[in-house]
Coordinates of C-alpha atoms in Angstrom, one line a residue:
Chain A
M1293 CA -9.0 30.8 -78.2
N1294 CA -12.3 32.5 -79.5
K1295 CA -14.1 29.3 -79.3
R1296 CA -13.0 28.4 -75.8
K1297 CA -14.1 31.6 -74.6
I1298 CA -17.6 31.3 -76.5
I1299 CA -18.1 27.8 -75.0
E1300 CA -17.0 28.5 -71.4
E1301 CA -19.5 31.2 -71.6
K1302 CA -22.2 28.9 -72.5
I1303 CA -21.4 26.4 -70.0
F1304 CA -21.6 28.8 -67.2
K1305 CA -24.8 30.6 -68.4
L1306 CA -26.2 27.1 -68.6
L1307 CA -25.1 26.0 -64.9
T1308 CA -26.2 29.7 -63.5
G1309 CA -29.5 29.1 -65.3
I1310 CA -30.3 25.5 -63.9
A1311 CA -29.4 27.0 -60.5
T1312 CA -32.0 29.7 -60.7
Y1313 CA -34.8 27.5 -62.2
S1314 CA -34.3 25.2 -59.5
L1315 CA -34.9 27.5 -57.0
I1316 CA -38.4 28.1 -58.7
A1317 CA -38.4 24.4 -58.5
I1318 CA -37.8 24.5 -55.2
L1319 CA -40.3 26.4 -53.9
G1320 CA -42.8 24.6 -56.3
Y1321 CA -41.9 21.2 -54.5
I1322 CA -42.5 22.2 -51.4
I1323 CA -45.8 24.4 -52.2
A1324 CA -46.9 20.9 -53.9
I1325 CA -46.3 18.9 -51.1
I1326 CA -47.7 20.9 -48.3
F1327 CA -50.6 21.5 -50.3
I1328 CA -51.2 17.8 -51.2
N1329 CA -51.3 16.5 -47.8
G1330 CA -52.9 19.7 -46.3
F1331 CA -55.9 19.9 -49.0
S1332 CA -56.6 16.2 -48.2
S1333 CA -57.2 16.6 -44.5
L1334 CA -58.6 20.2 -44.5
S1335 CA -62.0 20.1 -43.7
F1336 CA -64.9 22.3 -42.2
D1337 CA -64.4 20.8 -39.0
M1338 CA -60.7 21.2 -39.1
I1339 CA -61.1 24.7 -39.0
T1340 CA -64.3 25.3 -36.8
K1341 CA -63.6 22.5 -34.1
T1342 CA -61.1 22.4 -31.1
P1343 CA -59.5 19.0 -30.9
S1344 CA -61.3 16.1 -28.6
G1345 CA -59.4 13.5 -26.6
G1346 CA -56.4 15.2 -26.2
Y1347 CA -54.1 16.9 -29.1
Y1348 CA -52.0 13.7 -29.2
Y1349 CA -54.2 10.8 -29.1
G1350 CA -57.5 11.9 -29.6
G1351 CA -58.5 11.6 -33.5
E1352 CA -61.9 14.0 -33.9
G1353 CA -61.6 17.5 -34.2
G1354 CA -59.7 20.1 -35.7
V1355 CA -57.2 22.9 -35.2
L1356 CA -59.4 25.9 -34.4
N1357 CA -57.3 26.3 -30.7
A1358 CA -54.1 26.5 -33.1
I1359 CA -55.4 29.3 -35.6
V1360 CA -57.1 31.1 -33.0
G1361 CA -54.2 31.3 -30.6
S1362 CA -51.6 32.1 -33.4
L1363 CA -53.8 34.4 -34.3
Y1364 CA -54.2 36.1 -30.8
I1365 CA -50.2 35.9 -30.1
A1366 CA -49.2 37.1 -33.9
L1367 CA -51.9 40.1 -33.5
G1368 CA -50.6 41.1 -30.1
A1369 CA -47.1 40.9 -30.5
T1370 CA -47.8 42.9 -33.7
F1371 CA -49.4 45.6 -31.8
I1372 CA -46.6 45.8 -29.3
A1373 CA -44.0 45.7 -31.7
I1374 CA -45.5 48.7 -33.8
I1375 CA -46.1 50.6 -30.4
I1376 CA -42.2 50.0 -29.7
G1377 CA -40.7 50.2 -33.2
V1378 CA -42.6 53.1 -35.4
P1379 CA -41.5 55.7 -32.7
A1380 CA -37.9 54.2 -32.8
A1381 CA -37.4 54.3 -36.3
L1382 CA -38.9 57.7 -36.6
F1383 CA -36.5 58.7 -34.4
I1384 CA -33.5 57.3 -36.5
N1385 CA -34.6 59.2 -39.8
V1386 CA -36.1 62.7 -37.8
H1387 CA -34.1 63.3 -35.0
L1388 CA -30.9 61.9 -36.2
I1389 CA -31.0 63.1 -39.5
R1390 CA -27.8 65.1 -39.0
Y1391 CA -25.7 62.5 -37.4
K1392 CA -25.3 59.8 -40.1
R1393 CA -22.4 57.9 -38.1
T1394 CA -24.5 57.6 -35.3
Q1395 CA -27.7 56.3 -37.4
N1396 CA -25.5 53.9 -39.5
F1397 CA -24.8 52.5 -35.9
I1398 CA -27.8 51.8 -34.9
R1399 CA -28.9 50.1 -38.4
Y1400 CA -25.6 48.3 -37.6
L1401 CA -26.8 47.1 -34.1
L1402 CA -30.4 46.2 -35.6
D1403 CA -29.2 44.3 -38.2
A1404 CA -27.1 42.2 -35.9
L1405 CA -30.3 41.9 -33.4
W1406 CA -32.1 40.7 -36.6
G1407 CA -29.9 37.4 -37.1
I1408 CA -30.4 36.6 -33.3
P1409 CA -32.1 33.2 -33.6
S1410 CA -35.9 32.8 -32.4
I1411 CA -34.8 29.6 -29.9
V1412 CA -32.2 32.2 -28.0
Y1413 CA -35.5 35.1 -27.9
G1414 CA -37.4 31.8 -26.5
A1415 CA -34.8 30.7 -23.8
F1416 CA -35.0 34.6 -22.6
G1417 CA -38.4 34.9 -22.7
F1418 CA -38.3 31.8 -20.7
A1419 CA -35.9 33.2 -17.8
L1420 CA -38.3 36.5 -17.8
M1421 CA -41.0 34.5 -17.4
L1422 CA -39.6 32.3 -14.3
Y1423 CA -38.1 36.0 -13.0
L1424 CA -41.4 37.4 -13.2
G1425 CA -43.2 34.2 -11.8
M1426 CA -45.1 34.0 -14.6
N1427 CA -46.5 30.8 -16.3
A1428 CA -46.8 29.5 -19.8
S1429 CA -49.2 31.9 -21.3
L1430 CA -50.5 33.8 -23.9
L1431 CA -49.2 37.0 -22.3
A1432 CA -45.4 35.5 -22.3
G1433 CA -46.1 34.2 -25.9
I1434 CA -47.1 37.8 -27.2
I1435 CA -44.3 39.2 -25.0
T1436 CA -41.4 36.9 -26.5
V1437 CA -42.7 37.1 -29.9
A1438 CA -43.0 41.1 -29.9
L1439 CA -39.1 41.3 -28.8
L1440 CA -38.3 38.8 -31.6
I1441 CA -40.1 40.7 -34.6
T1442 CA -39.4 44.4 -33.0
P1443 CA -35.7 44.5 -34.8
I1444 CA -37.4 43.7 -38.2
I1445 CA -40.3 46.2 -37.8
I1446 CA -37.7 48.8 -36.8
R1447 CA -35.7 47.8 -39.8
T1448 CA -38.0 47.8 -42.6
F1449 CA -39.6 50.8 -42.0
D1450 CA -36.4 52.4 -41.5
E1451 CA -35.4 51.3 -44.7
V1452 CA -37.9 53.1 -46.6
L1453 CA -38.0 56.5 -44.4
S1454 CA -34.3 56.4 -45.3
T1455 CA -35.0 57.1 -48.6
I1456 CA -37.3 60.4 -48.0
P1457 CA -35.7 63.4 -49.3
K1458 CA -34.0 65.6 -46.7
G1459 CA -35.9 68.6 -48.5
L1460 CA -39.6 67.0 -47.5
H1461 CA -38.1 67.1 -44.0
E1462 CA -36.8 70.7 -44.3
A1463 CA -39.8 71.7 -46.2
S1464 CA -41.8 70.5 -42.6
L1465 CA -39.4 72.3 -40.1
A1466 CA -39.3 75.6 -42.1
M1467 CA -42.8 76.0 -41.7
G1468 CA -42.6 75.9 -37.7
S1469 CA -43.8 72.4 -37.1
T1470 CA -42.0 70.7 -34.0
K1471 CA -40.1 67.3 -34.8
T1472 CA -42.8 65.0 -33.6
E1473 CA -45.3 66.8 -35.9
T1474 CA -42.7 66.5 -38.5
A1475 CA -42.1 62.7 -37.8
F1476 CA -45.8 61.4 -37.6
K1477 CA -47.6 63.8 -39.8
V1478 CA -45.2 64.1 -42.9
L1479 CA -42.6 61.1 -42.5
F1480 CA -45.4 58.8 -41.4
R1481 CA -47.2 59.3 -44.1
Q1482 CA -44.6 59.7 -47.2
G1483 CA -43.3 56.1 -45.6
F1484 CA -46.4 54.6 -45.1
S1485 CA -45.8 52.0 -47.7
G1486 CA -42.9 50.8 -45.7
F1487 CA -45.2 50.9 -42.5
I1488 CA -47.4 48.3 -44.2
T1489 CA -44.6 46.2 -45.6
A1490 CA -43.2 46.5 -42.0
V1491 CA -46.1 45.1 -40.3
L1492 CA -46.8 42.6 -42.5
L1493 CA -43.6 41.1 -42.2
G1494 CA -43.6 41.4 -38.7
F1495 CA -47.1 39.3 -38.9
G1496 CA -46.0 36.9 -40.9
R1497 CA -42.6 36.4 -38.9
G1498 CA -44.6 36.2 -35.9
I1499 CA -47.4 33.8 -36.8
G1500 CA -44.9 31.3 -38.2
D1501 CA -42.2 31.1 -35.3
A1502 CA -42.1 28.0 -33.3
A1503 CA -39.1 28.2 -31.5
S1504 CA -39.8 31.1 -29.6
V1505 CA -43.3 30.3 -28.3
L1506 CA -42.3 26.6 -27.6
F1507 CA -41.3 27.6 -23.9
T1508 CA -43.3 30.4 -23.3
A1509 CA -46.9 30.2 -24.9
G1510 CA -47.1 26.5 -23.9
Y1511 CA -49.7 24.3 -25.5
T1512 CA -53.5 23.3 -24.9
D1513 CA -56.4 22.0 -26.4
L1514 CA -58.7 25.1 -25.5
I1515 CA -58.8 28.4 -26.9
P1516 CA -57.4 30.7 -24.3
K1517 CA -59.9 33.4 -22.9
Y1518 CA -57.6 35.5 -20.9
L1519 CA -53.7 36.8 -20.9
D1520 CA -52.6 34.0 -18.4
E1521 CA -53.8 30.9 -20.0
P1522 CA -51.7 28.9 -22.5
A1523 CA -51.9 29.1 -25.8
A1524 CA -51.7 26.1 -28.9
T1525 CA -50.0 28.1 -32.0
L1526 CA -50.2 26.7 -35.6
P1527 CA -46.5 26.1 -36.2
L1528 CA -46.8 24.1 -32.6
A1529 CA -49.6 22.4 -33.4
I1530 CA -47.9 20.7 -36.7
F1531 CA -44.4 19.9 -34.6
F1532 CA -46.3 17.8 -31.8
Q1533 CA -49.3 16.8 -34.1
L1534 CA -46.7 15.5 -36.8
T1535 CA -45.2 12.5 -35.3
S1536 CA -48.3 11.0 -33.7
P1537 CA -48.6 7.5 -34.6
I1538 CA -52.7 8.2 -35.3
P1539 CA -53.4 8.9 -38.8
E1540 CA -56.4 11.0 -38.0
V1541 CA -53.9 13.2 -35.9
R1542 CA -51.4 13.3 -38.3
D1543 CA -54.0 14.7 -40.8
R1544 CA -54.5 17.7 -38.5
A1545 CA -50.8 18.6 -38.6
Y1546 CA -50.9 18.5 -42.3
A1547 CA -54.1 20.7 -42.3
A1548 CA -52.4 22.9 -39.9
A1549 CA -49.5 23.3 -42.3
A1550 CA -52.0 24.2 -45.2
I1551 CA -53.4 26.9 -43.2
L1552 CA -50.3 28.3 -42.2
T1553 CA -49.1 28.2 -45.9
I1554 CA -52.0 29.8 -47.0
I1555 CA -51.5 32.7 -44.4
I1556 CA -47.9 33.1 -45.4
L1557 CA -48.3 33.4 -49.3
I1558 CA -51.7 35.8 -48.5
I1559 CA -49.3 38.2 -46.4
S1560 CA -46.3 37.6 -48.7
L1561 CA -48.2 39.1 -51.9
S1562 CA -50.1 41.6 -50.0
A1563 CA -47.1 42.9 -48.6
R1564 CA -46.1 43.4 -52.5
F1565 CA -49.2 44.4 -53.6
L1566 CA -49.7 47.0 -51.0
S1567 CA -46.5 48.5 -50.7
R1568 CA -47.0 49.4 -54.4
N1569 CA -50.2 50.6 -53.9
Y1570 CA -49.5 53.1 -51.0
S1571 CA -46.5 54.7 -52.3
K1572 CA -48.3 55.9 -55.5
S1573 CA -49.4 59.0 -53.7
N1574 CA -46.2 59.9 -52.3
I1575 CA -44.4 63.2 -52.9
K1576 CA -41.6 62.9 -55.4
Chain B
M972 CA -51.6 75.7 -28.2
H973 CA -48.0 76.3 -29.0
F974 CA -47.4 75.4 -25.1
K975 CA -49.4 71.8 -26.0
R976 CA -47.5 71.3 -29.2
R977 CA -44.2 71.8 -27.1
I978 CA -45.5 69.8 -24.3
T979 CA -46.7 66.8 -26.7
D980 CA -43.1 67.2 -29.0
R981 CA -41.2 66.5 -25.3
V982 CA -43.2 63.7 -24.2
N983 CA -42.8 62.3 -27.7
N984 CA -39.3 62.6 -28.1
I985 CA -38.7 60.7 -24.3
W986 CA -40.9 58.0 -25.7
M987 CA -38.7 57.6 -28.7
V988 CA -35.7 57.7 -27.2
A989 CA -36.8 55.2 -24.6
T990 CA -38.2 52.8 -27.3
L991 CA -34.9 53.1 -29.2
A992 CA -32.9 52.6 -26.3
I993 CA -34.8 49.2 -24.9
V994 CA -34.3 47.9 -28.4
L995 CA -30.6 48.6 -28.7
F996 CA -29.7 47.1 -25.1
L997 CA -32.1 44.2 -26.0
P998 CA -28.7 41.8 -26.8
L999 CA -27.0 43.1 -23.4
I1000 CA -30.1 42.6 -21.8
M1001 CA -30.4 39.0 -23.2
G1002 CA -26.8 38.1 -22.7
I1003 CA -26.8 39.0 -18.8
A1004 CA -30.0 37.1 -18.4
L1005 CA -29.1 34.1 -20.0
Y1006 CA -25.9 34.4 -18.1
A1007 CA -27.0 35.1 -14.8
K1008 CA -29.5 31.8 -15.7
S1009 CA -26.3 29.7 -16.4
I1010 CA -24.1 30.6 -13.4
P1011 CA -24.9 27.3 -11.1
I1012 CA -23.3 25.4 -14.2
F1013 CA -20.1 27.5 -14.1
D1014 CA -19.8 27.2 -10.8
A1015 CA -19.8 23.2 -10.9
Q1016 CA -17.7 23.1 -14.2
S1017 CA -15.3 24.7 -15.8
L1018 CA -16.0 26.7 -18.9
P1019 CA -13.0 24.3 -20.7
S1020 CA -14.5 21.1 -19.7
L1021 CA -18.4 22.1 -20.6
L1022 CA -17.2 23.0 -23.9
G1023 CA -14.5 20.5 -24.5
S1024 CA -16.1 17.5 -23.0
S1025 CA -18.3 14.8 -24.8
N1026 CA -19.8 13.1 -21.4
W1027 CA -23.5 14.0 -21.2
S1028 CA -25.3 12.4 -18.4
P1029 CA -27.4 15.0 -16.6
N1030 CA -28.8 12.5 -14.2
D1031 CA -25.0 12.2 -13.2
G1032 CA -24.1 16.1 -12.8
K1033 CA -22.0 16.0 -16.4
F1034 CA -22.6 18.3 -18.6
G1035 CA -20.6 18.2 -21.7
F1036 CA -21.1 20.2 -24.7
W1037 CA -19.2 19.1 -27.4
P1038 CA -21.2 16.5 -29.1
F1039 CA -23.9 19.4 -29.6
I1040 CA -21.2 21.9 -30.8
F1041 CA -20.1 19.2 -33.3
S1042 CA -23.1 18.9 -34.4
S1043 CA -24.3 21.8 -34.6
I1044 CA -21.2 22.8 -37.0
Y1045 CA -21.2 19.8 -38.8
V1046 CA -24.9 20.4 -40.3
T1047 CA -24.0 24.0 -40.7
V1048 CA -21.1 23.4 -42.9
L1049 CA -22.7 20.5 -45.1
S1050 CA -25.9 22.7 -45.2
F1051 CA -23.0 25.4 -46.6
I1052 CA -21.6 23.2 -48.9
F1053 CA -24.8 22.4 -50.9
S1054 CA -26.4 26.0 -50.6
A1055 CA -23.2 28.3 -51.3
P1056 CA -22.6 27.5 -54.9
L1057 CA -26.0 27.3 -55.9
C1058 CA -26.7 30.4 -54.5
L1059 CA -23.8 32.1 -55.8
F1060 CA -24.6 30.9 -59.5
A1061 CA -28.6 31.9 -59.1
A1062 CA -27.1 35.6 -58.2
I1063 CA -25.0 35.5 -61.0
Y1064 CA -27.5 34.5 -63.4
L1065 CA -30.4 36.8 -62.1
T1066 CA -28.0 39.8 -62.4
Q1067 CA -25.9 39.3 -65.4
F1068 CA -27.9 36.9 -68.0
A1069 CA -31.7 36.7 -66.5
T1070 CA -34.1 38.8 -68.6
R1071 CA -36.1 41.6 -66.6
R1072 CA -39.5 39.3 -66.7
L1073 CA -37.6 36.3 -65.2
V1074 CA -36.2 38.9 -62.4
H1075 CA -39.3 40.4 -61.8
F1076 CA -40.5 36.7 -61.1
M1077 CA -37.8 35.7 -58.9
H1078 CA -38.7 38.1 -56.2
P1079 CA -41.9 36.9 -54.9
V1080 CA -40.5 33.7 -55.1
I1081 CA -37.5 34.6 -52.9
D1082 CA -39.9 36.7 -50.8
I1083 CA -42.1 33.7 -50.2
L1084 CA -39.1 31.2 -49.8
A1085 CA -38.2 32.9 -47.3
G1086 CA -41.2 33.7 -45.5
I1087 CA -42.3 30.2 -45.0
P1088 CA -42.0 29.2 -41.3
S1089 CA -39.1 26.5 -40.6
V1090 CA -41.8 24.2 -39.2
I1091 CA -42.9 23.7 -42.7
Y1092 CA -39.5 23.2 -44.1
G1093 CA -39.7 20.7 -41.5
M1094 CA -42.2 18.8 -42.5
W1095 CA -41.3 18.9 -46.1
G1096 CA -38.1 17.3 -44.9
I1097 CA -39.6 14.7 -43.1
L1098 CA -42.1 13.8 -46.2
V1099 CA -39.2 14.4 -48.6
I1100 CA -36.1 14.1 -47.5
V1101 CA -35.9 11.7 -45.0
P1102 CA -37.4 9.1 -47.3
F1103 CA -35.0 10.0 -50.0
V1104 CA -31.7 10.0 -47.6
G1105 CA -33.0 6.8 -45.8
D1106 CA -34.2 4.6 -49.3
V1107 CA -32.1 6.1 -51.9
L1108 CA -29.0 7.9 -50.9
A1109 CA -28.4 5.3 -48.5
P1110 CA -28.4 1.8 -50.3
V1111 CA -26.1 4.2 -53.1
F1112 CA -23.9 4.2 -50.4
G1113 CA -24.0 0.8 -48.9
V1114 CA -25.2 2.4 -45.4
K1115 CA -28.4 1.8 -43.6
T1116 CA -30.2 4.6 -42.2
S1117 CA -33.5 5.5 -40.7
G1118 CA -33.2 8.4 -42.6
Y1119 CA -33.2 10.9 -39.8
S1120 CA -29.5 11.9 -40.1
I1121 CA -26.9 14.7 -40.3
L1122 CA -27.5 14.9 -43.7
A1123 CA -31.3 15.1 -44.0
G1124 CA -30.6 18.1 -41.6
G1125 CA -28.4 19.3 -43.8
I1126 CA -30.5 19.7 -46.7
V1127 CA -33.2 20.8 -45.0
L1128 CA -31.3 23.5 -43.8
A1129 CA -29.7 24.2 -47.1
V1130 CA -33.0 25.0 -48.4
M1131 CA -33.9 27.3 -45.5
C1132 CA -30.9 29.4 -46.1
I1133 CA -31.0 29.8 -50.0
P1134 CA -32.9 32.8 -50.0
Y1135 CA -31.4 34.5 -47.1
M1136 CA -28.1 34.0 -48.5
L1137 CA -29.1 35.1 -52.0
N1138 CA -30.6 38.0 -51.0
M1139 CA -27.4 39.5 -49.8
L1140 CA -25.4 38.4 -52.8
L1141 CA -28.1 39.6 -55.3
E1142 CA -27.4 42.9 -53.2
S1143 CA -23.9 43.1 -53.3
F1144 CA -23.6 42.1 -57.1
N1145 CA -26.2 45.1 -58.0
A1146 CA -23.7 47.7 -56.1
V1147 CA -21.2 46.8 -58.4
P1148 CA -21.3 49.8 -60.5
T1149 CA -22.2 50.0 -64.6
G1150 CA -19.6 51.4 -65.6
L1151 CA -17.2 48.8 -64.9
K1152 CA -19.3 45.9 -66.7
E1153 CA -19.6 48.6 -69.8
A1154 CA -15.7 48.8 -69.3
A1155 CA -14.9 45.0 -69.4
L1156 CA -17.8 44.4 -72.0
S1157 CA -16.2 47.3 -74.4
L1158 CA -12.7 45.4 -74.1
G1159 CA -14.0 42.2 -75.7
A1160 CA -14.8 40.2 -72.6
T1161 CA -17.8 37.8 -72.4
R1162 CA -20.1 38.1 -70.0
W1163 CA -18.8 35.5 -68.3
E1164 CA -15.5 36.9 -68.6
T1165 CA -16.8 40.2 -67.0
V1166 CA -18.9 38.1 -64.1
K1167 CA -15.2 36.2 -63.3
H1168 CA -12.7 39.4 -63.7
V1169 CA -14.4 42.1 -62.5
I1170 CA -17.7 41.3 -60.5
L1171 CA -16.6 38.7 -58.7
R1172 CA -13.7 40.5 -57.7
K1173 CA -15.3 43.9 -57.2
S1174 CA -18.2 42.1 -54.7
F1175 CA -15.5 39.8 -53.0
P1176 CA -16.3 41.0 -49.3
G1177 CA -20.0 41.1 -50.3
I1178 CA -19.6 37.6 -51.3
I1179 CA -18.0 36.7 -48.2
S1180 CA -20.3 38.1 -45.8
S1181 CA -23.3 37.0 -47.2
F1182 CA -21.6 33.5 -46.8
G1183 CA -20.5 34.3 -43.3
L1184 CA -24.3 35.9 -42.2
G1185 CA -25.6 32.3 -44.0
L1186 CA -23.8 30.4 -41.7
A1187 CA -24.9 32.1 -38.9
K1188 CA -28.4 31.9 -39.9
A1189 CA -27.9 28.0 -40.2
F1190 CA -25.9 27.4 -37.0
G1191 CA -28.9 29.0 -35.3
E1192 CA -31.8 27.1 -36.8
T1193 CA -34.1 25.0 -34.7
L1194 CA -37.1 23.2 -35.4
A1195 CA -36.7 22.5 -39.1
V1196 CA -33.1 20.6 -38.4
M1197 CA -34.6 19.5 -35.0
M1198 CA -37.2 17.6 -37.0
V1199 CA -35.2 15.8 -39.0
V1200 CA -31.8 15.1 -37.7
G1201 CA -32.3 12.3 -35.2
N1202 CA -31.5 13.8 -31.7
M1203 CA -28.9 11.5 -30.5
V1204 CA -26.1 12.2 -28.5
Q1205 CA -23.1 10.9 -30.5
I1206 CA -20.2 12.0 -32.1
S1207 CA -19.5 10.3 -35.6
G1208 CA -18.4 11.4 -38.6
N1209 CA -20.7 9.7 -40.6
P1210 CA -23.3 12.0 -42.4
F1211 CA -26.1 9.4 -42.2
K1212 CA -25.8 9.0 -38.5
A1213 CA -28.0 11.1 -36.1
G1214 CA -26.9 14.2 -34.8
Y1215 CA -28.2 16.6 -31.9
P1216 CA -27.5 20.2 -32.6
L1217 CA -27.5 23.0 -29.8
P1218 CA -30.8 24.3 -30.6
A1219 CA -32.3 21.1 -31.0
L1220 CA -31.2 20.2 -27.6
I1221 CA -33.0 23.6 -25.7
A1222 CA -35.7 23.0 -27.8
N1223 CA -36.2 19.4 -26.8
N1224 CA -35.7 19.5 -23.2
Y1225 CA -37.2 22.3 -21.8
G1226 CA -40.2 20.1 -20.3
E1227 CA -38.1 18.1 -17.9
M1228 CA -35.5 21.0 -17.4
M1229 CA -36.6 21.8 -13.8
S1230 CA -36.7 18.3 -12.9
I1231 CA -33.2 17.7 -12.9
P1232 CA -30.6 19.6 -10.7
L1233 CA -28.6 22.1 -13.1
Y1234 CA -30.3 21.2 -16.6
D1235 CA -32.2 24.3 -16.6
S1236 CA -28.8 26.0 -16.2
A1237 CA -27.0 23.6 -19.0
L1238 CA -29.5 24.7 -21.6
M1239 CA -29.7 28.5 -20.7
F1240 CA -25.9 28.1 -21.1
A1241 CA -26.4 26.3 -24.3
A1242 CA -28.7 29.5 -25.3
L1243 CA -25.8 31.7 -24.2
I1244 CA -23.6 29.7 -26.6
L1245 CA -25.7 30.5 -29.3
L1246 CA -26.0 34.1 -28.7
V1247 CA -22.5 34.8 -28.3
V1248 CA -21.4 32.9 -31.7
I1249 CA -24.2 34.0 -33.5
L1250 CA -23.9 37.9 -32.5
A1251 CA -20.4 38.0 -32.8
I1252 CA -20.3 36.4 -36.4
N1253 CA -23.2 39.1 -37.1
L1254 CA -20.7 41.9 -35.7
I1255 CA -17.8 41.0 -37.8
F1256 CA -19.5 40.6 -40.8
R1257 CA -21.7 43.4 -41.0
Y1258 CA -19.1 45.6 -39.7
F1259 CA -16.9 44.0 -42.9
I1260 CA -19.9 45.4 -45.2
Y1261 CA -20.4 48.7 -43.8
K1262 CA -16.7 49.3 -44.0
T1263 CA -16.8 48.4 -47.6
Q1264 CA -19.8 50.1 -48.8
K1265 CA -18.0 53.3 -47.6
A1266 CA -14.9 52.6 -49.5

């Protein structure tokens, strides 16, 4: 009897261990494949030139249009999402602090909103665009991506804000500050690490998302100069160029994938590092 | 001075309420907008025939969504079969057996896996999974396929959903009170017995919810699946055949949807189906989580 117990324990420890280590292996495998293909096609021209002769057929040039377009869209969308998201997150944690049920209900809705797939946001953005009489453009892309990442930013920031002790909040009010001052001068600073994580998470999601910009931002070989011009993005550069019959064009897709993966890696790791760094000076 | 502060407070409060209201009403606004766009197709065809018919020929004005819904469900279920046991096992290992160092190492691994965009997964799928299915798996089972198949879609989707499900599983396992575990161990149970009889039972609602939300996530995933699934309108139980899930339908045809009558309406209807199904699954399982967290 006892022996069977121990054998069962060993078997399952082994099985679960294999499952865990295989996750590390999968991540390593994906990154290795992306980098092996990407670095052999990555060159100086690739990141400093726009494609020439059409993105699907012309072999010359690089993916500068997609890099710049992606940065524009992700930065613009993150900016809008901060403007909408930060006050909303602060409101939940300052004004609604006495209403636990309302707080939980709002968090519940936000979590559900987080689950809506980006293609639906894309379709909605497209419908909105037609309604407003806009064409596929940088602005339409920015608005759609902003809608997509706002719930993420609110919820991530809110998660950190909700751990701030109530005493700090009460102390600030007792000193005679208004709720606005409590929100922006006390809670925002105390939860700054959460703000950084939220912004980086939103930015990473925004720069990597393809389905939402597919309809709304369009695709072009040029670098957009105004908000009403279409813009290329890195994920779409991968998607459109990967199936090309011409090897040079496929190289551009591989290079774009390597660039995008590096950006995501940097964002992921720096979010971890920065949030630890900024929470050091918090009032405990 | 005092006056200025109060004005700032007032203005800011209005702004805060407004932003929160925008965000909270977003799903409703999205639903209404998509519904408004799909009214023309409701006028042309009844809802049961839209969902149940498998006759898809937009040029003749026939829109049957069943092949797409079927493909979506098939890919989702397949990915669930691959990813669910792996996630469950990994979550058990990480919360019960693993050393502190491994757990610390795994956090960034999960974060990065979750952060990798779906196009990258799609590209990995084309470079690795599609040839693997076409050249290695297919001959074993004696079938011919290009590799672009439901099976390839299921595998890529499974890998994508792992970090998402794993995170939620870890959370629900960590929420099991330490006292319960210690009680089981002190009665002479092995670690695995503790897992089997205490932890799995205690976190059962959490496990179900994680799986449900993982399914919802898989159902709505677009680009990665679309790149490897083959995109052919057909209904077949054979996982080596190509499929055509709903999100891929929307993403593939936006270019020509303005040229065929009712086509844009049909695609908006597809988006509406996705929104309603996924929002419903999310609301149900999240409600489940909140309920059990309180108890």
